[in-house]
Structure formats: C-alpha cells, structure tokens
Short mmCIF file of C-alpha atoms and ligand atoms in Angstrom, two decimals:
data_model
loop_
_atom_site.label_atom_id
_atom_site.label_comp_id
_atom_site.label_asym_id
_atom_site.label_seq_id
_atom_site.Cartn_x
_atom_site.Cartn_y
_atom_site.Cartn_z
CA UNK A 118 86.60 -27.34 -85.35
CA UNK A 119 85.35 -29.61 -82.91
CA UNK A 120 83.86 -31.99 -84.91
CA UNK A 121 84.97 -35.70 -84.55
CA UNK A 122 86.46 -34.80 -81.36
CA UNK A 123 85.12 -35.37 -77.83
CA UNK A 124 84.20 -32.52 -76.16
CA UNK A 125 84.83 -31.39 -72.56
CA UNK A 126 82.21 -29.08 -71.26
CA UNK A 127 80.28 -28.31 -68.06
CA UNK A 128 77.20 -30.38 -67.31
CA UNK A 129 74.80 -30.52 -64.09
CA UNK A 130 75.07 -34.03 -63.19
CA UNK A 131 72.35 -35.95 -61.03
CA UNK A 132 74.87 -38.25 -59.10
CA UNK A 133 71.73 -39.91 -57.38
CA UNK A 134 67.78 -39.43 -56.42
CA UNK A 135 66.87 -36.66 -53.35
CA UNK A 136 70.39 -34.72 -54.17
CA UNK A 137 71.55 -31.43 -55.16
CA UNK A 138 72.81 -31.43 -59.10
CA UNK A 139 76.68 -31.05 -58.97
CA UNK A 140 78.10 -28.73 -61.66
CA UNK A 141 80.70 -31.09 -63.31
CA UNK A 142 83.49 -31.45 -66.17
CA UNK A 143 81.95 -33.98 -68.89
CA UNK A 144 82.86 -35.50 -71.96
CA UNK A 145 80.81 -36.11 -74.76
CA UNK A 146 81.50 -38.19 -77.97
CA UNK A 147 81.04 -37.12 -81.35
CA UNK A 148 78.10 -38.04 -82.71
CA UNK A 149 77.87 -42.14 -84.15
CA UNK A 150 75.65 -42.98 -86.73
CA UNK A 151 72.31 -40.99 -87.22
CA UNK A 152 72.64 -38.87 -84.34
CA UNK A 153 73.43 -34.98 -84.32
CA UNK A 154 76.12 -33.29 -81.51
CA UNK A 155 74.06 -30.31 -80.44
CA UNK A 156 75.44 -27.33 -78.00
CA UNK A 157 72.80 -26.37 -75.80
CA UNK A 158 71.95 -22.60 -75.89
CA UNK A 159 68.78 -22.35 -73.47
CA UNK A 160 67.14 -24.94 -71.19
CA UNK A 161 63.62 -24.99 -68.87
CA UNK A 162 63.22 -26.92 -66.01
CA UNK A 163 60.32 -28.82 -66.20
CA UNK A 164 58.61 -30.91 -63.34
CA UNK A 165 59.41 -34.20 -64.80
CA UNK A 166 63.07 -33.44 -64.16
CA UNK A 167 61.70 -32.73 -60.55
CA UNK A 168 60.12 -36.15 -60.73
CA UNK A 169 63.18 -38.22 -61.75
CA UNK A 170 65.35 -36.89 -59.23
CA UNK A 171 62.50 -36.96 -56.43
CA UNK A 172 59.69 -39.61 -57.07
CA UNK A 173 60.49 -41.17 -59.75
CA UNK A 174 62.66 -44.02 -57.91
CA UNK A 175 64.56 -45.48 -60.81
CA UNK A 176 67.39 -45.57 -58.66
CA UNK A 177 69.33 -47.67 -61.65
CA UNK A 178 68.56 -44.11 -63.60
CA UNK A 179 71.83 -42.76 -62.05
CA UNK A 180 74.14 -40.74 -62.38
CA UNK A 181 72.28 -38.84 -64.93
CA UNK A 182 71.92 -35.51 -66.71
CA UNK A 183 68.33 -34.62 -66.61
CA UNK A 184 66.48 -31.67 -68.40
CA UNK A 185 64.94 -32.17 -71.54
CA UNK A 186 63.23 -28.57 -72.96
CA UNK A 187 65.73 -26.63 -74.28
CA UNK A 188 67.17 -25.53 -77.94
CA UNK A 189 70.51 -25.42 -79.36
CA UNK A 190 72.78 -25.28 -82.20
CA UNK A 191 73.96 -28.63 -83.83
CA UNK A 192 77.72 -28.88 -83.40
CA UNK A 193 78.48 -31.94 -85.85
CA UNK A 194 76.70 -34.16 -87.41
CA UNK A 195 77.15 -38.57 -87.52
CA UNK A 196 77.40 -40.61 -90.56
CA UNK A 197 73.75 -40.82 -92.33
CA UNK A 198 72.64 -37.71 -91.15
CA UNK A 199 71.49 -35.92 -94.29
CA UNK A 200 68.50 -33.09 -92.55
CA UNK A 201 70.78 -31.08 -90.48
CA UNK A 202 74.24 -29.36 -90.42
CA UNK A 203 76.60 -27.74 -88.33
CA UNK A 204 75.00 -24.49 -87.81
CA UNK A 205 70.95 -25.25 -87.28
CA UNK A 206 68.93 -23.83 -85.21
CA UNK A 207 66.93 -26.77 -83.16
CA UNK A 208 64.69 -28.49 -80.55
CA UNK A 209 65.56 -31.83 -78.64
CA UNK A 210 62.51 -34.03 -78.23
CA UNK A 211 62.10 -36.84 -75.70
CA UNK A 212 59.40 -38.01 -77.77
CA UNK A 213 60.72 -39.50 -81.61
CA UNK A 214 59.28 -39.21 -84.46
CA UNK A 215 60.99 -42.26 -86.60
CA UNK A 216 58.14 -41.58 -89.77
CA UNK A 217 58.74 -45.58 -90.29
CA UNK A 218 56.71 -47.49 -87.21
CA UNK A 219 53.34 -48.53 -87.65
CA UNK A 220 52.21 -45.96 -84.93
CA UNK A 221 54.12 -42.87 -86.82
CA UNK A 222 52.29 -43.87 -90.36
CA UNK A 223 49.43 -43.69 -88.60
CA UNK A 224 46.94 -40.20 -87.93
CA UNK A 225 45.87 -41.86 -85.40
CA UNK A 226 48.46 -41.71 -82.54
CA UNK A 227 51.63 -39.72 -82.04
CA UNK A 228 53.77 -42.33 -80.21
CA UNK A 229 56.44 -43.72 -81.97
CA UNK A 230 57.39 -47.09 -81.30
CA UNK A 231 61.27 -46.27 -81.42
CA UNK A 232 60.53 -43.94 -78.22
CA UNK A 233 58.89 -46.64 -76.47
CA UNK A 234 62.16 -48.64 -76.96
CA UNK A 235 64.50 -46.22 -76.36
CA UNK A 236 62.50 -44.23 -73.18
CA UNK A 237 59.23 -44.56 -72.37
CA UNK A 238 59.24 -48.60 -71.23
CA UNK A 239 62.43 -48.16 -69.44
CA UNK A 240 60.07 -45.48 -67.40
CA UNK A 241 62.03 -42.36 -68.32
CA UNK A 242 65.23 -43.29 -67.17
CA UNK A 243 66.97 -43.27 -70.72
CA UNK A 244 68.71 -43.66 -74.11
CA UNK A 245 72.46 -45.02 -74.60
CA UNK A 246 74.26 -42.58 -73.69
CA UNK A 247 76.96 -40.90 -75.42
CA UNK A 248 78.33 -38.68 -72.22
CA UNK A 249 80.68 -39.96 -69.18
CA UNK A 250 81.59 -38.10 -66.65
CA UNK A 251 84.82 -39.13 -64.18
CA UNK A 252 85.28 -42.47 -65.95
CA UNK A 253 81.67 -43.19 -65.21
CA UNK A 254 78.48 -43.95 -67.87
CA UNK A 255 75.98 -41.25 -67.35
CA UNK A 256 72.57 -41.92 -68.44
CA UNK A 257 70.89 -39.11 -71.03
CA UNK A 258 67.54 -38.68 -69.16
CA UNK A 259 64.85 -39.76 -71.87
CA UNK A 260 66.96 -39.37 -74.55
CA UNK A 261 68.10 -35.85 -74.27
CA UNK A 262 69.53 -34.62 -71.50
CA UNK A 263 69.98 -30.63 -71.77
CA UNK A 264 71.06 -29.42 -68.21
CA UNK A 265 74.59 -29.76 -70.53
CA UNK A 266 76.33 -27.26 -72.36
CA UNK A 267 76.51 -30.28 -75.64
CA UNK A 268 74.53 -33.26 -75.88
CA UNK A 269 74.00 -36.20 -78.46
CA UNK A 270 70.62 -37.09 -79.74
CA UNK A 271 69.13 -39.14 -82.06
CA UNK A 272 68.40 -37.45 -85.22
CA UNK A 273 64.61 -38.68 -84.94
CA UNK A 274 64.23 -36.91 -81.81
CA UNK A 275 65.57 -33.37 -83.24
CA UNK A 276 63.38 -30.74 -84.38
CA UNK A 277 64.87 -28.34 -86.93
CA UNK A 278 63.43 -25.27 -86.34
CA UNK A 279 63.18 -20.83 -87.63
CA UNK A 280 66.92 -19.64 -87.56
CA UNK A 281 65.06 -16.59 -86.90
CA UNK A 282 63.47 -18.04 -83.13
CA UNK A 283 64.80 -16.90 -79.88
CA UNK A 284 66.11 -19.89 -78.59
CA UNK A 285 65.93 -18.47 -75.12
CA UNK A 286 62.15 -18.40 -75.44
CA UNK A 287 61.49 -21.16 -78.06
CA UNK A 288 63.07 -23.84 -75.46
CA UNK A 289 59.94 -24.06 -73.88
CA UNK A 290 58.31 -25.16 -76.77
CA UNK A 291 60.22 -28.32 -76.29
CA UNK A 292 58.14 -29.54 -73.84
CA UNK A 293 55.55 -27.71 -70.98
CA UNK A 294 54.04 -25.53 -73.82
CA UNK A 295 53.30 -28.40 -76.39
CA UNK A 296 52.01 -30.68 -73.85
CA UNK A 297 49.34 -28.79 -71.97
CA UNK A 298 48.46 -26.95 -75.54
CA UNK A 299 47.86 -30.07 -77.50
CA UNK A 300 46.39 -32.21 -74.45
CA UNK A 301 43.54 -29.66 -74.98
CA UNK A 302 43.53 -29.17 -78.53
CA UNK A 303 44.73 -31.93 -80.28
CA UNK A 304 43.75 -34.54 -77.50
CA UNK A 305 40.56 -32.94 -75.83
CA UNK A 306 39.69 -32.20 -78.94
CA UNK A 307 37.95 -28.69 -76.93
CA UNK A 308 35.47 -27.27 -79.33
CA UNK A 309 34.33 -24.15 -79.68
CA UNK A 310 31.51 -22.88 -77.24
CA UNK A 311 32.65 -25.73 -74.61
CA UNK A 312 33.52 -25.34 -70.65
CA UNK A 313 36.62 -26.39 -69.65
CA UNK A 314 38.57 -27.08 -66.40
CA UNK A 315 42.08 -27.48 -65.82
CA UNK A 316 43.59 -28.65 -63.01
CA UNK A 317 47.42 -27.20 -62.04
CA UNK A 318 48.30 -23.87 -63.17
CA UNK A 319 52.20 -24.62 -63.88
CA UNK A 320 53.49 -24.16 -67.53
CA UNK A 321 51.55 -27.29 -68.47
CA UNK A 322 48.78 -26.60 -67.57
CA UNK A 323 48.92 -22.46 -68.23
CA UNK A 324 49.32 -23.78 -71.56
CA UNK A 325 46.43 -26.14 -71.66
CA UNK A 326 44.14 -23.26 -70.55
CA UNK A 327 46.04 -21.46 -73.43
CA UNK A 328 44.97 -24.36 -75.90
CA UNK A 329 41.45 -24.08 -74.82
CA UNK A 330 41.17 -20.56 -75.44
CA UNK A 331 42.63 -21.19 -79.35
CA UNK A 332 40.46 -23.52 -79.74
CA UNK A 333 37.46 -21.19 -79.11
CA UNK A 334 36.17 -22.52 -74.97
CA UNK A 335 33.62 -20.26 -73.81
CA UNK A 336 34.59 -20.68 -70.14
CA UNK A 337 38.08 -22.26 -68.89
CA UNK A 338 38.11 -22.70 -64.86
CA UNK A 339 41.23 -22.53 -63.66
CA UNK A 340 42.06 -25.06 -60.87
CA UNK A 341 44.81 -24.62 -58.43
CA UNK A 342 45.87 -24.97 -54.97
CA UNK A 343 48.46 -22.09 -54.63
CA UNK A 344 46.36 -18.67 -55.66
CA UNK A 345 49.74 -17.36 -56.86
CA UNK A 346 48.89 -18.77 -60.11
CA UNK A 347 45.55 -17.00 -60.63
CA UNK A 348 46.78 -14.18 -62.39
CA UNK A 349 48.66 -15.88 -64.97
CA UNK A 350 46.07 -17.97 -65.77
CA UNK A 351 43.80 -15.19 -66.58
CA UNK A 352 46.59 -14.05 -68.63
CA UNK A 353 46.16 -16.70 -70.74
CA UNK A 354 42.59 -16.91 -71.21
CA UNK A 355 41.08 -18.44 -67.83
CA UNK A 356 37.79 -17.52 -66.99
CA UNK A 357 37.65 -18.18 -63.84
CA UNK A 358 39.44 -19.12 -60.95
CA UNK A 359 39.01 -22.08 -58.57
CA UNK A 360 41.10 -22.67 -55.41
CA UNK A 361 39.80 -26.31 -53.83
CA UNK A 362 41.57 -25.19 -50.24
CA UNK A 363 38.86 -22.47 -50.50
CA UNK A 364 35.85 -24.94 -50.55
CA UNK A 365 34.94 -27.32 -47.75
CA UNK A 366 33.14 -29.76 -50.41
CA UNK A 367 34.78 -32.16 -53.26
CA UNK A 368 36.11 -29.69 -56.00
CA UNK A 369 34.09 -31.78 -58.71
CA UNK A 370 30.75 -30.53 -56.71
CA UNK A 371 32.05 -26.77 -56.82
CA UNK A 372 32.37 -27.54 -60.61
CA UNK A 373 29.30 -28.80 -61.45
CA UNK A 374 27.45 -26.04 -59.27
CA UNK A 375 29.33 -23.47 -61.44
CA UNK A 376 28.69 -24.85 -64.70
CA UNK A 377 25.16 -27.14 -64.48
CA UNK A 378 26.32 -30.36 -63.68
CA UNK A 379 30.02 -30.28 -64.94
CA UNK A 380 32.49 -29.29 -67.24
CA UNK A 381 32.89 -30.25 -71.44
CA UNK A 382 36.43 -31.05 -70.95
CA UNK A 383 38.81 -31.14 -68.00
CA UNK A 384 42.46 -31.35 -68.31
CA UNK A 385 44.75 -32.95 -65.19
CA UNK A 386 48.16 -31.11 -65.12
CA UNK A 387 49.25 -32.13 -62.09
CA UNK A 388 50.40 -35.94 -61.57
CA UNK A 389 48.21 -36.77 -58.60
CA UNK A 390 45.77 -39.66 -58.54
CA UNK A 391 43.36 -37.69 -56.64
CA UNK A 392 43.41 -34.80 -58.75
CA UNK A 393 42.73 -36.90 -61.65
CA UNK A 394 39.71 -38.55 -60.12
CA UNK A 395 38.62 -35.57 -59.18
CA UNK A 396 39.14 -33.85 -62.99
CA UNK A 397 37.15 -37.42 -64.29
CA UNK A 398 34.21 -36.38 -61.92
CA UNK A 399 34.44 -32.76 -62.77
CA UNK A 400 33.47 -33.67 -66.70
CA UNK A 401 29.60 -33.85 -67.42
CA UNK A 402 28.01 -36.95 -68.05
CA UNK A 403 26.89 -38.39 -71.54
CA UNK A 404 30.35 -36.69 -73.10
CA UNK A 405 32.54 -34.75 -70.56
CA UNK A 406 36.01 -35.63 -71.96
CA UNK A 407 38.69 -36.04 -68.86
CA UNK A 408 42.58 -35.77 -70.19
CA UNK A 409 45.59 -37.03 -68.19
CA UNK A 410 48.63 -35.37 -68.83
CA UNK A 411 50.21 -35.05 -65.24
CA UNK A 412 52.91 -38.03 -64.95
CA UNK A 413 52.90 -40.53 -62.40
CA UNK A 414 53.96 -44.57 -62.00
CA UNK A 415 54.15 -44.40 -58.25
CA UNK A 416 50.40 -44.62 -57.58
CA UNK A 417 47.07 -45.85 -59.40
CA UNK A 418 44.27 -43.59 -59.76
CA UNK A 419 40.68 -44.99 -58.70
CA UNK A 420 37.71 -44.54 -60.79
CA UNK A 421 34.17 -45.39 -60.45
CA UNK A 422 33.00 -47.39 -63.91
CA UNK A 423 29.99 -45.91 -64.06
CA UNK A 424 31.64 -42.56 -64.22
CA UNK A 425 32.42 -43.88 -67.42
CA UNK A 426 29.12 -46.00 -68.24
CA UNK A 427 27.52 -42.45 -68.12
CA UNK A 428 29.26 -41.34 -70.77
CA UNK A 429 32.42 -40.15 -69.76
CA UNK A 430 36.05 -40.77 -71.73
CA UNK A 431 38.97 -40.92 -69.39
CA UNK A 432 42.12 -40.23 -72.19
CA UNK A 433 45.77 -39.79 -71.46
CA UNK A 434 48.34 -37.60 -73.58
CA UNK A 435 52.05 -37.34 -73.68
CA UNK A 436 53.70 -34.51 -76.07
CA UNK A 437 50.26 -32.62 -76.42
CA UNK A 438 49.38 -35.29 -79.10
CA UNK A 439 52.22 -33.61 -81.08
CA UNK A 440 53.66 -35.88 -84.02
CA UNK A 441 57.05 -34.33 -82.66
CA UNK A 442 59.56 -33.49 -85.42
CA UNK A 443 56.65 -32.09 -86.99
CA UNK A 444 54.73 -30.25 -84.36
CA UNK A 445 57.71 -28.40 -82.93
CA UNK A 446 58.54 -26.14 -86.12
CA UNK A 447 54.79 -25.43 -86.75
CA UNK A 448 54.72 -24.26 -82.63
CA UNK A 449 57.96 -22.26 -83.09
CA UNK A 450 56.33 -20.77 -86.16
CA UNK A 451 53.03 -20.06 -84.47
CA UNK A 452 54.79 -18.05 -81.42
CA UNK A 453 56.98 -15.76 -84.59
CA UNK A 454 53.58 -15.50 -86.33
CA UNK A 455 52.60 -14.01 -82.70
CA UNK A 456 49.66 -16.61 -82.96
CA UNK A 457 51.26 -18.48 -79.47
CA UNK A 458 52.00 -16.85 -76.71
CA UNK A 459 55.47 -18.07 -74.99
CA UNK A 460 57.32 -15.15 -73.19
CA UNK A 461 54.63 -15.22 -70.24
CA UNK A 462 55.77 -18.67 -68.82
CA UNK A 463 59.16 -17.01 -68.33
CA UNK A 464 59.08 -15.96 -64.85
CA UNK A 465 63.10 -16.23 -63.58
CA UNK A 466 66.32 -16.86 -65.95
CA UNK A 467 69.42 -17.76 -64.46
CA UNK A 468 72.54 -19.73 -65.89
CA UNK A 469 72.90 -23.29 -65.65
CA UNK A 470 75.11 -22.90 -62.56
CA UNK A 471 72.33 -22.13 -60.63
CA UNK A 472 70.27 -25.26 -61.59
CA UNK A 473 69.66 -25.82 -57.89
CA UNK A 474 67.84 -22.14 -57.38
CA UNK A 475 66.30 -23.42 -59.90
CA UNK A 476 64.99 -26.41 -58.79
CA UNK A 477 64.34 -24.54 -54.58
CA UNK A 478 62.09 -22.15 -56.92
CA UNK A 479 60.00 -24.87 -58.63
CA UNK A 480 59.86 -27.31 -55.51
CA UNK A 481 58.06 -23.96 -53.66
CA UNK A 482 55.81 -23.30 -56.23
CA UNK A 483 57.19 -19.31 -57.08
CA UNK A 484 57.86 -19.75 -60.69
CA UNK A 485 56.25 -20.71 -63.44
CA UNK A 486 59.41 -21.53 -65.64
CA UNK A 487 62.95 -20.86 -65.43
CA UNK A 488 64.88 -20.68 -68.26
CA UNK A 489 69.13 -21.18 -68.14
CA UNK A 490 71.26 -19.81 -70.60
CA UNK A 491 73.72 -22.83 -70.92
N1 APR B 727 45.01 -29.43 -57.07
C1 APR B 727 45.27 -28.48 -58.01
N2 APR B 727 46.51 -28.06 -58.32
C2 APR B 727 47.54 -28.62 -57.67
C3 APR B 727 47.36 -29.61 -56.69
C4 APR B 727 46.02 -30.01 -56.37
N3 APR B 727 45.74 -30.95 -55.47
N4 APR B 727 48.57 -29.97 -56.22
C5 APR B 727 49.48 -29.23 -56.88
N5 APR B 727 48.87 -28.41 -57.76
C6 APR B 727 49.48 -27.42 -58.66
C7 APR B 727 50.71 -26.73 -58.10
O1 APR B 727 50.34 -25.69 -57.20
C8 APR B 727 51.37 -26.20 -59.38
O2 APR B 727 50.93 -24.90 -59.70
O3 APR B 727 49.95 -28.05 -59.84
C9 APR B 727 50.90 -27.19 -60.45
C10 APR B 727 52.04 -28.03 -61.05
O4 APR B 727 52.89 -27.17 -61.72
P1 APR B 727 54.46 -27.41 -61.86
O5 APR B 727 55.02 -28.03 -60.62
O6 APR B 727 55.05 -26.12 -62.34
O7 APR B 727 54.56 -28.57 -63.00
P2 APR B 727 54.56 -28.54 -64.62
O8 APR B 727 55.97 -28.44 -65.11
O9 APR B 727 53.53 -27.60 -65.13
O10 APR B 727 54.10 -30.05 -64.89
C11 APR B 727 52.85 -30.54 -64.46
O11 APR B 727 52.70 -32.25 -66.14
O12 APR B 727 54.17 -33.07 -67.72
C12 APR B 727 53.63 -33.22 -66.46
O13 APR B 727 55.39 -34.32 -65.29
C13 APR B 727 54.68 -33.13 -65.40
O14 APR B 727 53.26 -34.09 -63.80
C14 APR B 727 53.82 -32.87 -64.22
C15 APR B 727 52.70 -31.99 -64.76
ZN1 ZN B 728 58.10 -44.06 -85.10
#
C-alpha cells in the first residue's frame, strides 16, 4: 500500500504564465489532518485553467498544477477523516462546503467562508500545497489541482459520489456543467414560460442553455461569436441562434427586436466586460434578470444605473449556486437517472500527456471539452 508514503507520479506542471505545461516527476505527501489523497482518474480542461496560465497575472501563482474538474479514487485518507475511505469514488471541488460558516448554515448563499480563505481572496491562485516538484513548492491551483495523476484536498472540498458513475464523463460535473446549469436554475431562478439568452456557447454556457431548458424556458437564444457552436447548442435545447459578427447593430438591439423589447433572463458565459454589458442590456426592463458567471479581475464592466433603476438585477454566480459537497452527488445522480445530459460536452479525449493539444484546441475554439484519462 501506498498509504502514509509519498508518492511519485507524473503531473503537468505550470512552471510560469504564457508557457507550455511540462510533463514532470512529482511528489505528493500523504494526506495531514482532514484531507483525503485522491488518484486522479479523468480530468476536463476548463477555461479558467486557460485564464490562470494566460490572463490571470498572478505571477506569485507559480509553478503550479492547474486543472480543477476531474474525478478520482481516494488513495488514503488523514487523521479525522471519518466520510471517505480508500476506495471511493469522488469529485474535487474548488468551491468548499465546510457545513460550519455562517454563509454554509445559511439557504441563502452557497459560498463558504473557508473557500474564501483558502482560494477565492487570494484570486485563484491557491491552497497550501501538499505537492513539490524538483525541490520546489508547487501551488495546488484553487485548492485542487487535477492535471496530476494524485492530489491532496481538503476533505470539505471532496464530493463523494455513485460508485456506479463513469468517472470519465462525471468529471465534468466538477465544474463547466454545474456552473452554467445552476447560474440559470438555481441563480436565474429561469421560470417556466420565460425567454432566455445566453451569451458563449462553451461547456458553461451549453450547460446554462441546458439549465434553462429543465427549468421549463420557452425560448433560449443562443449567443456566440464562432457559429461552430450552433449545433450543439440546439442540442441542448437552444431555440435559436444568434451570431453578433452577423449583425451590424449592438447585439442587445437584435435581442430585443426578436423577443419585444428583451429577454426574461440572460446568462454571461464568457468573461468579457463587454459581453456582460451587453447581456445586462439584453434583459427586459421592470424584471429582466442578467447573471455573471464568466470570470474576470483584469477589467471592470460599465453599466448604466438606470439599466438597473428600470428594473433590472445584475447577479453574479460561482459553482452554479451549488452548495458543493451536496450538489455534486445529486448532479452525478441526475446524469445516471438520464435526467442530465453530460456525454455531449465531450468533444476530444486524450491522455494527460497531451495537456498542451489540449489547451491549442480550447485556445482555437474547436472543442467544447476535452477530457484526459490521467
Ligand atoms: N460574444 C459571444 N460569445 C463569445 C464572445 C463574444 N464577444 N467572445 C467569445 N465568445 C465565446 C467563444 O466563442 C466560446 O465559444 O465564448 C465561449 C467561451 O467558451 P470556452 O472558452 O469553452 O469557456 P468555458 O470553459 O465554457 O468557460 C466560460 O465561464 O467559468 C467561466 O472562467 C470561465 O470565463 C470562463 C467562462
Ligand atoms: Zn463553509
């Protein structure tokens, strides 16, 4: 057994920002207190992996391991760790769920205090770190850090899951397909009958105009700049289909032509300032309900108050609203119940070797997700 030992494995490390990952030897550390040793079985590559390594510019964030929507097997377990063994099938979450902190007691709010500690404050760059590679620290990108073939979490931000779930599928579940599915159900709130509009057709946002078709829209626009993405959006319940390069007036006015005056809800999956602005101005007056979900903290978006005087809510989400350790299992279950639909964001898989393909693919736009065995 392994247990109690360090392990040497094979990690993609992120030496510094605008680089190629370098496959490398790592070690990892058992497990200390309340944390679980987990070997990573499947990994996505999300864009906020993209956005560490390219826009993000916490250069102190490096060297680094990024990738943070996968699923594994936990390897060993710390002392205190009573909910999981050696054996379970599970999720890593960069968002905790503690179930002490004021904000996890509350319904209110899935943030957990802990995680703004641990990741969010230090602006994604990362937890204490459990991993070295050549002598060096590496940081464990928001806690997690999956582009690895074992990583160390905290037990609060582990998801047991089905022993029955693919984990080559379920990974995604981890992150792109909870976050655009709750921004539009759980944060939107979208209600049956409504018009919706969401803006970037990647996972996220596939799965946000996947969220608005559960939760009963009558018409989701689909809004993106690269037409490739048309047909998987209609997939997965769009409507119609909006291309803004097509149009030589603001995409907000196309909108509100197409659906008297402007959208019910509108949902920003892209991490532009513009494109948010634009999703505000898309929503209706006297209750259009605009949802930020698209990260950014290199620019500040612009908005006009009375956009909002007239009725408007501007809202942010992060995790799809998702209490984590909780809304991961009931996901996983919903896509074996055949209820979610996970499979169709899987457009490439490769092994984690080929992390750089990887990335080429996503920077161009041609996949929707890649998963890596590990
Ligand atoms: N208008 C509309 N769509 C755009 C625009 C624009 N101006 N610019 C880019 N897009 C589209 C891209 O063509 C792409 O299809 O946005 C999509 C983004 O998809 P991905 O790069 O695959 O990103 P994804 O992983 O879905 O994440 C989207 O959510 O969680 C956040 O950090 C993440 O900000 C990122 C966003
Ligand atoms: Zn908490």
């Amino acid at each position: 057994s392994t247990a109690g030992k360090v392990i040497k494995c094979k990690a993609a490390v992120a030496w510094e920002p605008n680089k190629p990952l370098v496959i490398e030897e790592i070690e990892v550390a058992p497990p200390e207190a309340n944390e679980v040793r987990i070997k990573i079985v499947a990994t996505g590559l999300c864009h906020s992996d993209l956005y560490h390594l390219y826009e993000g510019m916490h250069k102190d964030g490096f060297p680094t391991i990024l990738g943070h929507e996968a699923a594994g097997i936990v390897e060993s377990i710390g002392p205190g760790v009573t909910e999981f063994q050696p054996g379970d099938k599970v999720i890593p979450i960069f968002l905790s769920q503690c179930k002490e902190c004021c904000f996890c007691k509350s319904p209110k709010t899935n943030q957990c205090i802990v995680a703004w500690k641990r990741v969010i404050m230090e602006s994604l760059v990362g937890a204490e770190s459990r991993i070295t590679c050549k002598g060096k620290k590496i940081f464990q990108f928001v806690g997690t850090s999956t582009f690895s073939e074992y990583t160390v979490i905290d037990q609060i931000a582990v998801a047991k899951i089905d022993p029955a779930a693919p984990l080559d599928k379920v990974c995604l579940i981890g992150c792109g397909i909870c976050t655009g599915y709750g921004a539009a159900v759980n944060t939107a709130k979208v209600d049956s009958g409504s018009t919706c509009a969401v803006f970037g057709l990647g996972a996220v946002g596939l799965a946000a105009v996947m969220g608005c078709k559960a939760a009963g829209a009558k018409r989701i626009i689909a809004v993106d700049i690269n037409p490739e993405k048309a047909d998987k959006a209609k997939v997965l319940g769009a409507t119609n289909y909006v291309n803004p390069k097509d149009h030589n007036k603001p995409i907000h006015e196309v909108l509100a032509e197409m659906t008297n005056g402007g959208v019910d809800f509108s949902v920003e999956c892209v991490g532009r300032v513009d494109v948010m602005r634009s999703a505000l101005e898309s929503c209706l007056p006297a209750w259009g309900v605009c949802v930020i979900v698209g990260w950014t903290q290199v620019s500040e978006v612009a908005i006009q108050p009375t956009d909002l005087i007239a009725g408007r809510t501007l809202k942010g989400s992060l995790f799809g609203g998702f209490k984590s350790k909780d809304g991961v299992p009931q996901m996983v279950k919903a896509y074996m119940d055949k209820k979610l639909q996970v499979d169709e964001f899987i457009t490439h898989n490769m092994t984690l070797d080929q992390i750089n393909d990887a990335i080429e693919l996503m920077k161009l736009g041609k996949c929707i997700r890649t998963v890596m065995n590990v």
